[in-house]
PDB file of C-alpha atoms in Angstrom:
ATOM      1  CA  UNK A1106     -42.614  43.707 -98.554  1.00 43.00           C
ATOM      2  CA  UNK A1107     -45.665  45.636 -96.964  1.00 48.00           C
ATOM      3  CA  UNK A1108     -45.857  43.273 -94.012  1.00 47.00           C
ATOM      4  CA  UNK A1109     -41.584  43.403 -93.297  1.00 57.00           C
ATOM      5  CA  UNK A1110     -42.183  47.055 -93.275  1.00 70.00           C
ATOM      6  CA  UNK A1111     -44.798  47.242 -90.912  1.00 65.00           C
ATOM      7  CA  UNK A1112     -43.159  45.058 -88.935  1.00 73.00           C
ATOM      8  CA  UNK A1113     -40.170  46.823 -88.985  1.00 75.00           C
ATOM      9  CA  UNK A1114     -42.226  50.104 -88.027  1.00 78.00           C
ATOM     10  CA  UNK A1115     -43.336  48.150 -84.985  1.00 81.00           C
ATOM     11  CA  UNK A1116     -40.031  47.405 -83.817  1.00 82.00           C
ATOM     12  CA  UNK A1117     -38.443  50.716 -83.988  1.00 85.00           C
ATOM     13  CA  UNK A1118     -41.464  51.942 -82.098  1.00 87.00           C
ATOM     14  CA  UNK A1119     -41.072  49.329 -79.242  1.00 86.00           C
ATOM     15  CA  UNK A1120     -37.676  50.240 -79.317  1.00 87.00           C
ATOM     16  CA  UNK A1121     -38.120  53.729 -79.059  1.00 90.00           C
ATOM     17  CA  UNK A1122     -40.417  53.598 -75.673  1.00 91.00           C
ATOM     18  CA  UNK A1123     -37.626  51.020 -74.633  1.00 90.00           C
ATOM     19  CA  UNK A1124     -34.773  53.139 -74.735  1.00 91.00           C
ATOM     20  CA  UNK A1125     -35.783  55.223 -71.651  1.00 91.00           C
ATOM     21  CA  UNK A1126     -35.659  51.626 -69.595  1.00 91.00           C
ATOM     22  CA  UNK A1127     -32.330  50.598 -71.694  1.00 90.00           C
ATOM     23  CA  UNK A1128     -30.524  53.618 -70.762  1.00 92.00           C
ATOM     24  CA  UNK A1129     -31.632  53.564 -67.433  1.00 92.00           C
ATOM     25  CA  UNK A1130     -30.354  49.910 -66.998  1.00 88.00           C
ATOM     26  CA  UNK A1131     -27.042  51.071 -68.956  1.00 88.00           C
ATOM     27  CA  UNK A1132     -26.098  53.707 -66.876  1.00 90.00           C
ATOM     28  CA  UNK A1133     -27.396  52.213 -63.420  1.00 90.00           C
ATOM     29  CA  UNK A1134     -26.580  48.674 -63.811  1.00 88.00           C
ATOM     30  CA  UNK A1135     -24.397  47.241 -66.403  1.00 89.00           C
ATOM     31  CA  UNK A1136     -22.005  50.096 -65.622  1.00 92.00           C
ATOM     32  CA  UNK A1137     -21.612  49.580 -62.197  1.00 91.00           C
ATOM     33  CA  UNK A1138     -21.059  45.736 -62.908  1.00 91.00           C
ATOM     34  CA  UNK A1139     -18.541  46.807 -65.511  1.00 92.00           C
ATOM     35  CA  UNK A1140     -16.407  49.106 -63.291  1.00 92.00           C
ATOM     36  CA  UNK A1141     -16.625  46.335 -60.171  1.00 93.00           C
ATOM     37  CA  UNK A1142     -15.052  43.765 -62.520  1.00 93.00           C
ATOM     38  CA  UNK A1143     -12.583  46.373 -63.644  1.00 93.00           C
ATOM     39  CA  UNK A1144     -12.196  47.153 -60.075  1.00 92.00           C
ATOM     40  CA  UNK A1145     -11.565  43.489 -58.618  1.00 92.00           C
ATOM     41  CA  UNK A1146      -8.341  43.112 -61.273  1.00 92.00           C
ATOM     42  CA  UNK A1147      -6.461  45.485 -58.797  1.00 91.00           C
ATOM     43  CA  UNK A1148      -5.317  46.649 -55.890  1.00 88.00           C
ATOM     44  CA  UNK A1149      -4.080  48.907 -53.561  1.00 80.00           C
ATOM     45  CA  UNK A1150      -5.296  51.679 -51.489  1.00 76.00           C
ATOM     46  CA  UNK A1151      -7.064  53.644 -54.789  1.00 76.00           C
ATOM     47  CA  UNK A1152      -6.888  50.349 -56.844  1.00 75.00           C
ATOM     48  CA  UNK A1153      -4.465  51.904 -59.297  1.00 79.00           C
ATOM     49  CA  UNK A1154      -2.063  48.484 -59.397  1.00 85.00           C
ATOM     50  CA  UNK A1155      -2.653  45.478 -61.446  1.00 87.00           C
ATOM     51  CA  UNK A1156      -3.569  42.422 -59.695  1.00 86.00           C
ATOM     52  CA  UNK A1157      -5.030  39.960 -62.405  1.00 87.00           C
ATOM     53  CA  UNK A1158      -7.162  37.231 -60.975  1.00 91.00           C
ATOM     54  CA  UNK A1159      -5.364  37.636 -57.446  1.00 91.00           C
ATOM     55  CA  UNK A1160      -8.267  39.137 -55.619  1.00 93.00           C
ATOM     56  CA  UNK A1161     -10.545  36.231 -56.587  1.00 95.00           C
ATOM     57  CA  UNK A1162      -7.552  33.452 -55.343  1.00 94.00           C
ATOM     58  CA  UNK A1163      -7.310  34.987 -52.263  1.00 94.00           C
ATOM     59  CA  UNK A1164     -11.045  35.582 -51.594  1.00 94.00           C
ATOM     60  CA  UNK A1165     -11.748  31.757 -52.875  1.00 94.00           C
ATOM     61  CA  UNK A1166      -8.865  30.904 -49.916  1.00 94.00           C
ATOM     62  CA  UNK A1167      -9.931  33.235 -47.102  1.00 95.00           C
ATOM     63  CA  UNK A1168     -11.419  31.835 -44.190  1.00 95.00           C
ATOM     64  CA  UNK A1169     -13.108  34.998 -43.498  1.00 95.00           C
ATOM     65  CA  UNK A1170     -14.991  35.163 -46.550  1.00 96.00           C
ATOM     66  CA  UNK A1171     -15.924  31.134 -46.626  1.00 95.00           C
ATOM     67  CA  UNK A1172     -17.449  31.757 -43.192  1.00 96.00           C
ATOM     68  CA  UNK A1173     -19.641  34.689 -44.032  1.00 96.00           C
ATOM     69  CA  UNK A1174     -20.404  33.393 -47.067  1.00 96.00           C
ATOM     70  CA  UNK A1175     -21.821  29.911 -45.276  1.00 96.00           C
ATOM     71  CA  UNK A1176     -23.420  32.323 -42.674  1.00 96.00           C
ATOM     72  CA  UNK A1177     -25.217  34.049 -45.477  1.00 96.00           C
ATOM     73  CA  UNK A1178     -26.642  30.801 -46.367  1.00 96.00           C
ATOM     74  CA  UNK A1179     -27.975  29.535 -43.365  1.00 96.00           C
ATOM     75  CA  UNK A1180     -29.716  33.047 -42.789  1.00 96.00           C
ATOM     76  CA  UNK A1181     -31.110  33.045 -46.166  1.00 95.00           C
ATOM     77  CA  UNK A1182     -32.472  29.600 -45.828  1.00 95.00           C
ATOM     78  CA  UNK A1183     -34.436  30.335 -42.207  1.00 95.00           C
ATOM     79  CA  UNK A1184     -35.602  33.305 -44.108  1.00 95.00           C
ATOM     80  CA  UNK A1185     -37.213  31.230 -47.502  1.00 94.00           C
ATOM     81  CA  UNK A1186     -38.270  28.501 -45.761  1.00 95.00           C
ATOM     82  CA  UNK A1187     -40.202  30.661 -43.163  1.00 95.00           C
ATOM     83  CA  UNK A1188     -41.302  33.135 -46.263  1.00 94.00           C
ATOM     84  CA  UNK A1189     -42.962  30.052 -47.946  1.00 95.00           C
ATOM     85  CA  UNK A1190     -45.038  28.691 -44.773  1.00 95.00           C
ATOM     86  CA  UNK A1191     -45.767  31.643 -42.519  1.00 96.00           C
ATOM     87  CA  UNK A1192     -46.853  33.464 -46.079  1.00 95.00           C
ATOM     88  CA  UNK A1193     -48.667  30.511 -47.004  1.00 95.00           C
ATOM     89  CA  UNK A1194     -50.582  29.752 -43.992  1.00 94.00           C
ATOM     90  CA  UNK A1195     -51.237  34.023 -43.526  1.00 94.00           C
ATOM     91  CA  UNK A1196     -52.751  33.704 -47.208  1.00 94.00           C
ATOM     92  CA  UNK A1197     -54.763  31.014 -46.534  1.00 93.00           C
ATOM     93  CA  UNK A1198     -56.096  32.066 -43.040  1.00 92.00           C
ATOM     94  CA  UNK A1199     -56.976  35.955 -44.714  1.00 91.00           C
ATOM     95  CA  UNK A1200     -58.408  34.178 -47.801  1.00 89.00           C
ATOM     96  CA  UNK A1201     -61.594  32.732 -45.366  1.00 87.00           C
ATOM     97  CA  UNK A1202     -64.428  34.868 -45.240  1.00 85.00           C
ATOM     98  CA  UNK A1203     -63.466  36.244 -42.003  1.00 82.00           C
ATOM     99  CA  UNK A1204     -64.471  40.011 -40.387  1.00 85.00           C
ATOM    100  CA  UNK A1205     -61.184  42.729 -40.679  1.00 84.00           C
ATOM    101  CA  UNK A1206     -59.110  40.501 -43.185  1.00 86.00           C
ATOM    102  CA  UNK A1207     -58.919  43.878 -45.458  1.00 87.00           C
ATOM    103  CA  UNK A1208     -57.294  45.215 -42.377  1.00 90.00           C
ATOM    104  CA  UNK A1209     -54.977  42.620 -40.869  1.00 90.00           C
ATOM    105  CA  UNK A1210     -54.285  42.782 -44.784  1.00 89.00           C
ATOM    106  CA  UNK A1211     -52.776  46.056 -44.664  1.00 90.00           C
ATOM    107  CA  UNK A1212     -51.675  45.435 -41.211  1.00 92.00           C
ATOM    108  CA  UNK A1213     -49.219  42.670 -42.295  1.00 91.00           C
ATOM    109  CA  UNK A1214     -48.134  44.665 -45.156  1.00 91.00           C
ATOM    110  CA  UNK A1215     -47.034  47.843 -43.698  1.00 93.00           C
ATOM    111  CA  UNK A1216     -43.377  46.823 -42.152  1.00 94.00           C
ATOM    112  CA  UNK A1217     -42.757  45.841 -45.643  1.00 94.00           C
ATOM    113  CA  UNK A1218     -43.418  49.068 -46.742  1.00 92.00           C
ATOM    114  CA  UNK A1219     -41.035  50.154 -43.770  1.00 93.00           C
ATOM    115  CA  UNK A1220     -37.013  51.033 -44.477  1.00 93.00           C
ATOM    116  CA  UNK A1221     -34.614  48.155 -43.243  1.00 93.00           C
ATOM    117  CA  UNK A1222     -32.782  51.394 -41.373  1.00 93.00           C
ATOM    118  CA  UNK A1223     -36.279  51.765 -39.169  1.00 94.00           C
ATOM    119  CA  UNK A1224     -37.179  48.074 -39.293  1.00 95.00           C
ATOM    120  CA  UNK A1225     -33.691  47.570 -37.418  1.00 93.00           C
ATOM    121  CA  UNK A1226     -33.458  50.827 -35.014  1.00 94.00           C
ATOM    122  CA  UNK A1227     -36.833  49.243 -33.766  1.00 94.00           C
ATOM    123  CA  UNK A1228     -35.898  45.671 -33.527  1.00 94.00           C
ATOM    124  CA  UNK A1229     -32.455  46.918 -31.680  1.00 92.00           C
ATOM    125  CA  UNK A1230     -34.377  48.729 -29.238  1.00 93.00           C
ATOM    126  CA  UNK A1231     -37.007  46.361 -28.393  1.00 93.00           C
ATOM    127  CA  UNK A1232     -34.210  43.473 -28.027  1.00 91.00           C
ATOM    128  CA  UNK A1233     -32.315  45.948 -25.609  1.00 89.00           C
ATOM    129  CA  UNK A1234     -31.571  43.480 -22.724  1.00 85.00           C
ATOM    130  CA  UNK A1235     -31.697  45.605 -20.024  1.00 85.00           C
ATOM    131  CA  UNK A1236     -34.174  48.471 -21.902  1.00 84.00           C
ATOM    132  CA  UNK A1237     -36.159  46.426 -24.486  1.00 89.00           C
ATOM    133  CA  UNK A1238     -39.892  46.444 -24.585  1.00 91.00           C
ATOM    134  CA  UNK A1239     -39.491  42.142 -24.948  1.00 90.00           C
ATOM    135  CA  UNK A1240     -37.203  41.562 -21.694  1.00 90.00           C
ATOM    136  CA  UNK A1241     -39.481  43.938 -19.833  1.00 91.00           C
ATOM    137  CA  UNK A1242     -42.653  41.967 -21.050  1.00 91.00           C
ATOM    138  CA  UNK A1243     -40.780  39.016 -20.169  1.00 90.00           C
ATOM    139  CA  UNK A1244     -39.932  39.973 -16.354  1.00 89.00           C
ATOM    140  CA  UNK A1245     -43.682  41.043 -16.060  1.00 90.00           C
ATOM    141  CA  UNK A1246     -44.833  37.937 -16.869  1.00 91.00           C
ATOM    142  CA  UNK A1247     -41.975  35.931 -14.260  1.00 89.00           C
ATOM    143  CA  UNK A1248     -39.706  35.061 -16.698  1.00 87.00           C
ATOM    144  CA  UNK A1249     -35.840  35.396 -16.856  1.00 89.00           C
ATOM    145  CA  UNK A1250     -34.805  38.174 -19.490  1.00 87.00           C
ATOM    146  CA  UNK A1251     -33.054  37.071 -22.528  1.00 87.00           C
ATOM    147  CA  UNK A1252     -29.882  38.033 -24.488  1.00 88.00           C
ATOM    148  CA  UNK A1253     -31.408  38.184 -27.770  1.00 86.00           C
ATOM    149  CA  UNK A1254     -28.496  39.468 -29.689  1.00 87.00           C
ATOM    150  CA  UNK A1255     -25.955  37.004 -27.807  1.00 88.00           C
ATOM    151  CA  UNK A1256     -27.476  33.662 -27.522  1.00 85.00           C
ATOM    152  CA  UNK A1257     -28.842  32.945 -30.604  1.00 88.00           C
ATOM    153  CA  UNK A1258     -28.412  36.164 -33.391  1.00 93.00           C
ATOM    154  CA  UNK A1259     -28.622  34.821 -36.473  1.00 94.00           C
ATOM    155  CA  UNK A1260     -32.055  33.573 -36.186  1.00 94.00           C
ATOM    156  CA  UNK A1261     -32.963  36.681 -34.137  1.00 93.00           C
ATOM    157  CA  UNK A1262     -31.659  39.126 -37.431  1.00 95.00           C
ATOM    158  CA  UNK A1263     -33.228  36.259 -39.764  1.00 96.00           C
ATOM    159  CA  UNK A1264     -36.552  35.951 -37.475  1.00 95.00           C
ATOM    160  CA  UNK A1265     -36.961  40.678 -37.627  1.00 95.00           C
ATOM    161  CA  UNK A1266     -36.350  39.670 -41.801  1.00 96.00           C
ATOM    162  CA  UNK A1267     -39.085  37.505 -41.351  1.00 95.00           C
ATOM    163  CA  UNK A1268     -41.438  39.884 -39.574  1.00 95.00           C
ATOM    164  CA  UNK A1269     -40.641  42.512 -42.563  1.00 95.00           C
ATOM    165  CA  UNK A1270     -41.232  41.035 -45.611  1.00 94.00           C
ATOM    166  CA  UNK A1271     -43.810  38.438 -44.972  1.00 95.00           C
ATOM    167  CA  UNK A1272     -46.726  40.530 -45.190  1.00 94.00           C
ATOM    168  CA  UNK A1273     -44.709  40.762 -49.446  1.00 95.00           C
ATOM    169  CA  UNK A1274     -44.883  36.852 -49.547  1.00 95.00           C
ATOM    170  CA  UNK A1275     -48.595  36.686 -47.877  1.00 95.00           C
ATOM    171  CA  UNK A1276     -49.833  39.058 -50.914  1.00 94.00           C
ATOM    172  CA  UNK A1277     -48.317  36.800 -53.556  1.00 95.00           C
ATOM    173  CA  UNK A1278     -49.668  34.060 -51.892  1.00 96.00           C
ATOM    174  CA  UNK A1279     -53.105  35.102 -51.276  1.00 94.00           C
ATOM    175  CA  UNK A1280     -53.028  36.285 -55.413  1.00 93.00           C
ATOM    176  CA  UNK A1281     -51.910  32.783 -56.240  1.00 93.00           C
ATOM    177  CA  UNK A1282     -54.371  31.390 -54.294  1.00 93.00           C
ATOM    178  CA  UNK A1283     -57.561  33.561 -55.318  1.00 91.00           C
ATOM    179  CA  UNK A1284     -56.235  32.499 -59.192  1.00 91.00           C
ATOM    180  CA  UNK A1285     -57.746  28.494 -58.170  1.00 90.00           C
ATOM    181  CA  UNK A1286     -60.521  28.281 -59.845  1.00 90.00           C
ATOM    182  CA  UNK A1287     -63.530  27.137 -57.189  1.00 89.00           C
ATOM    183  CA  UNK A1288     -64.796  24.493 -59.293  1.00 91.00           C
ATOM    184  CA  UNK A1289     -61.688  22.271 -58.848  1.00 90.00           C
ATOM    185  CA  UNK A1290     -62.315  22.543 -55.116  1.00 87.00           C
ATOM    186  CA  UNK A1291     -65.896  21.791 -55.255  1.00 88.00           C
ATOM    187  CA  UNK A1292     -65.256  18.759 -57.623  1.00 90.00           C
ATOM    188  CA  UNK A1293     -62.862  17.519 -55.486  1.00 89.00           C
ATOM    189  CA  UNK A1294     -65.480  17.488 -52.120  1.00 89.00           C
ATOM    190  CA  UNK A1295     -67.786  15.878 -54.050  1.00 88.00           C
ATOM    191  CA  UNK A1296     -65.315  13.241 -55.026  1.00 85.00           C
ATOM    192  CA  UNK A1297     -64.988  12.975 -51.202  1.00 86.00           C
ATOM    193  CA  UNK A1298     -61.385  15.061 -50.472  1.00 85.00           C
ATOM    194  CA  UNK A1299     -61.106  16.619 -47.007  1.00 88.00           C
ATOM    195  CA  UNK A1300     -59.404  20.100 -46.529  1.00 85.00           C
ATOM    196  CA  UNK A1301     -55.964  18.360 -46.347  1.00 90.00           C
ATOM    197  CA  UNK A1302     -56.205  16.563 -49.330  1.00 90.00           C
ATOM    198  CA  UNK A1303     -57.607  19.398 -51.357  1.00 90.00           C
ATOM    199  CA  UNK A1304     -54.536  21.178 -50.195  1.00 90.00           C
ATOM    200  CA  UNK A1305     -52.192  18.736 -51.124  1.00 91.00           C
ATOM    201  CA  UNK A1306     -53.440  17.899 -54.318  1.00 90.00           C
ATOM    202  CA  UNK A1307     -54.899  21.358 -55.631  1.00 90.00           C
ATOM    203  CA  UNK A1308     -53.833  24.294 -53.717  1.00 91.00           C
ATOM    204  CA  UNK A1309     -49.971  23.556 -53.439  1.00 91.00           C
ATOM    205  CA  UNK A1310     -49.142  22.104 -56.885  1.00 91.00           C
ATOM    206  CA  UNK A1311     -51.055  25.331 -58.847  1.00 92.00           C
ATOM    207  CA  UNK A1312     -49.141  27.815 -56.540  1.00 93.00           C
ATOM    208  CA  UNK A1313     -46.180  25.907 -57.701  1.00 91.00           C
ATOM    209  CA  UNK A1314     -45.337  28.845 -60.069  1.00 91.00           C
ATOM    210  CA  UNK A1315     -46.104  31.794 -56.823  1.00 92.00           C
ATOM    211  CA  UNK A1316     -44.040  29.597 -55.229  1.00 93.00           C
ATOM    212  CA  UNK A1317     -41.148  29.385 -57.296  1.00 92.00           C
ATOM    213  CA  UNK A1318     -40.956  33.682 -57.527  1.00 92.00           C
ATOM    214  CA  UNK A1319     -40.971  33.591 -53.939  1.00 93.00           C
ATOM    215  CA  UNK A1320     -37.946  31.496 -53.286  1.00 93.00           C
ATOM    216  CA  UNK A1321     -36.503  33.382 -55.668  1.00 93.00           C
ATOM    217  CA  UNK A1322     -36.770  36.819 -54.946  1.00 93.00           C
ATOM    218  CA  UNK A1323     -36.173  35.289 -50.898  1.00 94.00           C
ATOM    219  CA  UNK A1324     -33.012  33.714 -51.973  1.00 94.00           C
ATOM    220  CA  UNK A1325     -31.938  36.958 -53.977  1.00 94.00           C
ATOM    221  CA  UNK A1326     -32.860  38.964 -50.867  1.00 94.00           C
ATOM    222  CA  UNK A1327     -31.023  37.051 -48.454  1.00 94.00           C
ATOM    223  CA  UNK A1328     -27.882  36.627 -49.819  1.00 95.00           C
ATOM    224  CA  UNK A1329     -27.899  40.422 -50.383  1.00 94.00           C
ATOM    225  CA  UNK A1330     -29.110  40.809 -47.037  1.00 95.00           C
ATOM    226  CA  UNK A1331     -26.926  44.108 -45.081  1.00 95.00           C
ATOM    227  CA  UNK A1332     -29.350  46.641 -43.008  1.00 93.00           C
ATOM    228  CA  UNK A1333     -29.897  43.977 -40.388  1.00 90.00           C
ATOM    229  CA  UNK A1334     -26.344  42.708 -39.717  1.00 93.00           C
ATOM    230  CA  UNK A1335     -25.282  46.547 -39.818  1.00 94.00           C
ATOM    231  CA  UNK A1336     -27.545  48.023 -37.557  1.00 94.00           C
ATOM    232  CA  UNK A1337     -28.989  45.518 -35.053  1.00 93.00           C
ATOM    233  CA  UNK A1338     -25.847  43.392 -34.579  1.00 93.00           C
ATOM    234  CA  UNK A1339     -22.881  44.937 -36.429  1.00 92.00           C
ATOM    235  CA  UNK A1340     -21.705  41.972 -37.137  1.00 91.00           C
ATOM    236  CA  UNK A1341     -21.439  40.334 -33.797  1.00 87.00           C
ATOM    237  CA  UNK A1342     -21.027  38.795 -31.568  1.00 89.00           C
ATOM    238  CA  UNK A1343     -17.524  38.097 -32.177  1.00 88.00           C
ATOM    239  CA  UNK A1344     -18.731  37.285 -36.350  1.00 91.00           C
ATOM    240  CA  UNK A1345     -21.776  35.376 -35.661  1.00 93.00           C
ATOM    241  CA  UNK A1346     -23.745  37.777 -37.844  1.00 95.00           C
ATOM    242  CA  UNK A1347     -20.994  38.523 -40.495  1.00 95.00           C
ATOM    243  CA  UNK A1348     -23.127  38.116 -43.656  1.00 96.00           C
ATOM    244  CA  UNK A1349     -21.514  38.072 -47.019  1.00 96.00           C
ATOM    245  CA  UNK A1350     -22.162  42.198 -48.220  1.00 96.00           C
ATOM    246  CA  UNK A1351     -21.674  43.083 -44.384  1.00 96.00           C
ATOM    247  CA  UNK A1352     -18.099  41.503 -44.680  1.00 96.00           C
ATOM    248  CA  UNK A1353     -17.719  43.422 -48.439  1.00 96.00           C
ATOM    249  CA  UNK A1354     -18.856  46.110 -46.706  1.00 96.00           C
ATOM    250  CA  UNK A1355     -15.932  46.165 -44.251  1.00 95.00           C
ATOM    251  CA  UNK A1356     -13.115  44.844 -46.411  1.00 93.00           C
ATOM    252  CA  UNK A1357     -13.707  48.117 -48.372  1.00 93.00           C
ATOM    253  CA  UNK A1358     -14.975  50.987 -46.458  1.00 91.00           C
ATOM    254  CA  UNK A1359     -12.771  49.845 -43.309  1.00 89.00           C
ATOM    255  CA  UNK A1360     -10.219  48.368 -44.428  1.00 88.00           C
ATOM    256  CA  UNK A1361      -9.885  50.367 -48.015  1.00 89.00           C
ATOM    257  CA  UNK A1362      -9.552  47.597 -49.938  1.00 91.00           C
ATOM    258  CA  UNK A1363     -11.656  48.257 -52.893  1.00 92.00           C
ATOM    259  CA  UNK A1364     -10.132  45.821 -55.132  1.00 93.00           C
ATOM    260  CA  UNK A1365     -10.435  43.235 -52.621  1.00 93.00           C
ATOM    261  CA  UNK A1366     -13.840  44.142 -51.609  1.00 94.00           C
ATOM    262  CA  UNK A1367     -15.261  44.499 -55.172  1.00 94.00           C
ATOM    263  CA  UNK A1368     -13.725  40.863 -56.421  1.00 95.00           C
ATOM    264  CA  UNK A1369     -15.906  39.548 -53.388  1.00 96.00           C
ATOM    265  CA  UNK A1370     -19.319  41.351 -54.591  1.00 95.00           C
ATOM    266  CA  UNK A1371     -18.520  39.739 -58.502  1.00 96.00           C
ATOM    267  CA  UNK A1372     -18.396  36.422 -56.375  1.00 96.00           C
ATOM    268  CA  UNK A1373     -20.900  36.701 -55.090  1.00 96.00           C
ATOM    269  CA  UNK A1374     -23.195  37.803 -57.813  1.00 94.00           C
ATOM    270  CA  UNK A1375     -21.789  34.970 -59.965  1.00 95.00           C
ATOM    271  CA  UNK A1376     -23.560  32.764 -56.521  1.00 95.00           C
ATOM    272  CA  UNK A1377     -26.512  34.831 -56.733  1.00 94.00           C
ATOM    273  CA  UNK A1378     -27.073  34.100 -60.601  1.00 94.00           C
ATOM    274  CA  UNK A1379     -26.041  30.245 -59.886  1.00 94.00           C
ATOM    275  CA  UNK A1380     -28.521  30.012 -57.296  1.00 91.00           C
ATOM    276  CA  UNK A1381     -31.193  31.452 -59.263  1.00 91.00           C
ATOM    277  CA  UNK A1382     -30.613  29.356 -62.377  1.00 92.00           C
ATOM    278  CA  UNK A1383     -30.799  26.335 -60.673  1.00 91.00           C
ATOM    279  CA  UNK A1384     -34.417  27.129 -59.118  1.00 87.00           C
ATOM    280  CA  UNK A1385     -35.714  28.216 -62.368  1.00 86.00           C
ATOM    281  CA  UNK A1386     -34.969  25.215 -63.486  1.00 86.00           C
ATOM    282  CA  UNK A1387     -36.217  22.561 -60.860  1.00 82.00           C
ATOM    283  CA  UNK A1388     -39.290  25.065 -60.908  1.00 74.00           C
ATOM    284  CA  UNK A1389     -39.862  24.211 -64.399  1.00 71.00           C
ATOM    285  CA  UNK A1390     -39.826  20.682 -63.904  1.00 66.00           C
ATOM    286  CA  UNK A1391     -41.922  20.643 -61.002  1.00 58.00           C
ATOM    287  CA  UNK A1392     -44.365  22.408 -63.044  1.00 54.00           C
ATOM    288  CA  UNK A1393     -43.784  19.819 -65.509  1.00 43.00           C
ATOM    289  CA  UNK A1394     -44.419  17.198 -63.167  1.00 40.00           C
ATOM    290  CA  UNK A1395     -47.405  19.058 -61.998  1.00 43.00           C
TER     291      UNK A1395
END
């Protein structure tokens, strides 16, 4: 019985310094969630009438919401996919032995240490296309000025994402990558492997598992993605930029539905969830395969 009660002793204790984190979670979290559900089962201008599962019908029928929702997506996929490589090849390039990589380090870092509110009153301003710092660079050079904002948005908002949190990626990357042992490297020139095939065959499949959290928290962060649509586009042109909290956003501070609005954010979650179920789980068989 000794053994069960120490153990038992142990638990309580973990317990105890967990209950700070529990509560937190509790009263910051899980209650939120809970009164969002609540929320999205009515309707009305205070959602004080019952609506049942109505909310969720009509947002799984809305055009509005199927076209932010696919806009989401194809911003949050330019923003993994150019997480992965430009983080990779950063992490690589400031793992050489090269002179200032402690400050181009920090250098890359520090927008991601910057609010998305500052991050996008910057980006706004230098994309001004009559007052922007870009157009005017442009026109000193002899080249036409561009509509940044009009011609091609989504990949401008998704390309000033990219600029802020790559410097994140780059640190995970360049952890991942001082993890390789050296001696697998070294075998594998004396076995004759050139830089390319060292990469293939040793550097990517052991960041497999730095990859993975990256497209993760990427994915997670895109579809959640807000400051940039709401500050440096609003949205526009026309709804070119109408990403999927941007439009929740609307539907319930503009057009006080709450009910509405909050059956939309449960969707959503329930996608976010989906999403990152399903690359846990092809990341564990990569690393399987690995």
């Amino acid at each position: 019985m000794r053994p069960r009660t120490l153990a038992g002793r142990y638990a309580r204790t973990a317990y105890l310094f967990l209950l700070p984190a529990i509560l937190f979670f509790a009263a910051f979290f899980y209650l939120p969630i809970g009164n969002v559900v609540a929320t999205s089962l009515r309707t009305g201008p205070q959602a004080d009438q019952w609506a049942g599962l109505g909310n969720y019908t009509q947002a799984l029928g809305d055009p509005a919401v199927r076209h932010s929702f696919l806009v989401t997506v194809a911003f949050a996929v330019a923003v993994v996919v150019g997480s992965i490589v430009l983080g990779l090849a950063l992490a690589m390039a400031l793992d050489q032995p090269l002179k200032g990589r402690v400050a181009f380090r920090v250098l890359l870092l520090v927008p991601y240490l910057t609010s998305v509110a500052i991050v996008g009153l910057l980006w706004r301003n230098i994309l001004d296309p009559e007052l922007g710092v870009l157009n005017r660079l442009l026109l000193a050079a002899g080249l036409p000025a561009q509509h940044w904002l009009n011609t091609s948005p989504l990949l401008t908002i998704a390309a000033v994402t990219l600029w802020q949190s790559v410097g994140y990626t780059m640190v995970l990357f360049l952890a991942g990558l001082q993890g390789i042992p050296e001696t697998y490297h070294e075998a594998a020139k004396i076995d004759g492997a050139d830089a390319w095939l060292r990469f293939w065959r040793i550097t990517l499949p052991l960041l497999a598992p730095t990859t993975l959290f990256v497209s993760v928290m990427a994915v997670i962060s895109g579809l959640q993605a807000f400051g940039q649509a709401y500050i440096i586009t609003n949205g526009g042109p026309g709804d070119a930029t109408d990403l999927s909290v941007f439009h929740i956003f609307n539907v319930a501070f503009r057009s006080r539905d709450f009910g509405y609005s909050s059956a939309q954010s449960v969707l959503l979650l329930i996608v976010i969830v989906a999403f990152t179920l399903v690359q846990l789980r092809a990341g564990r068989r990569g690393e399987v395969v690995y």
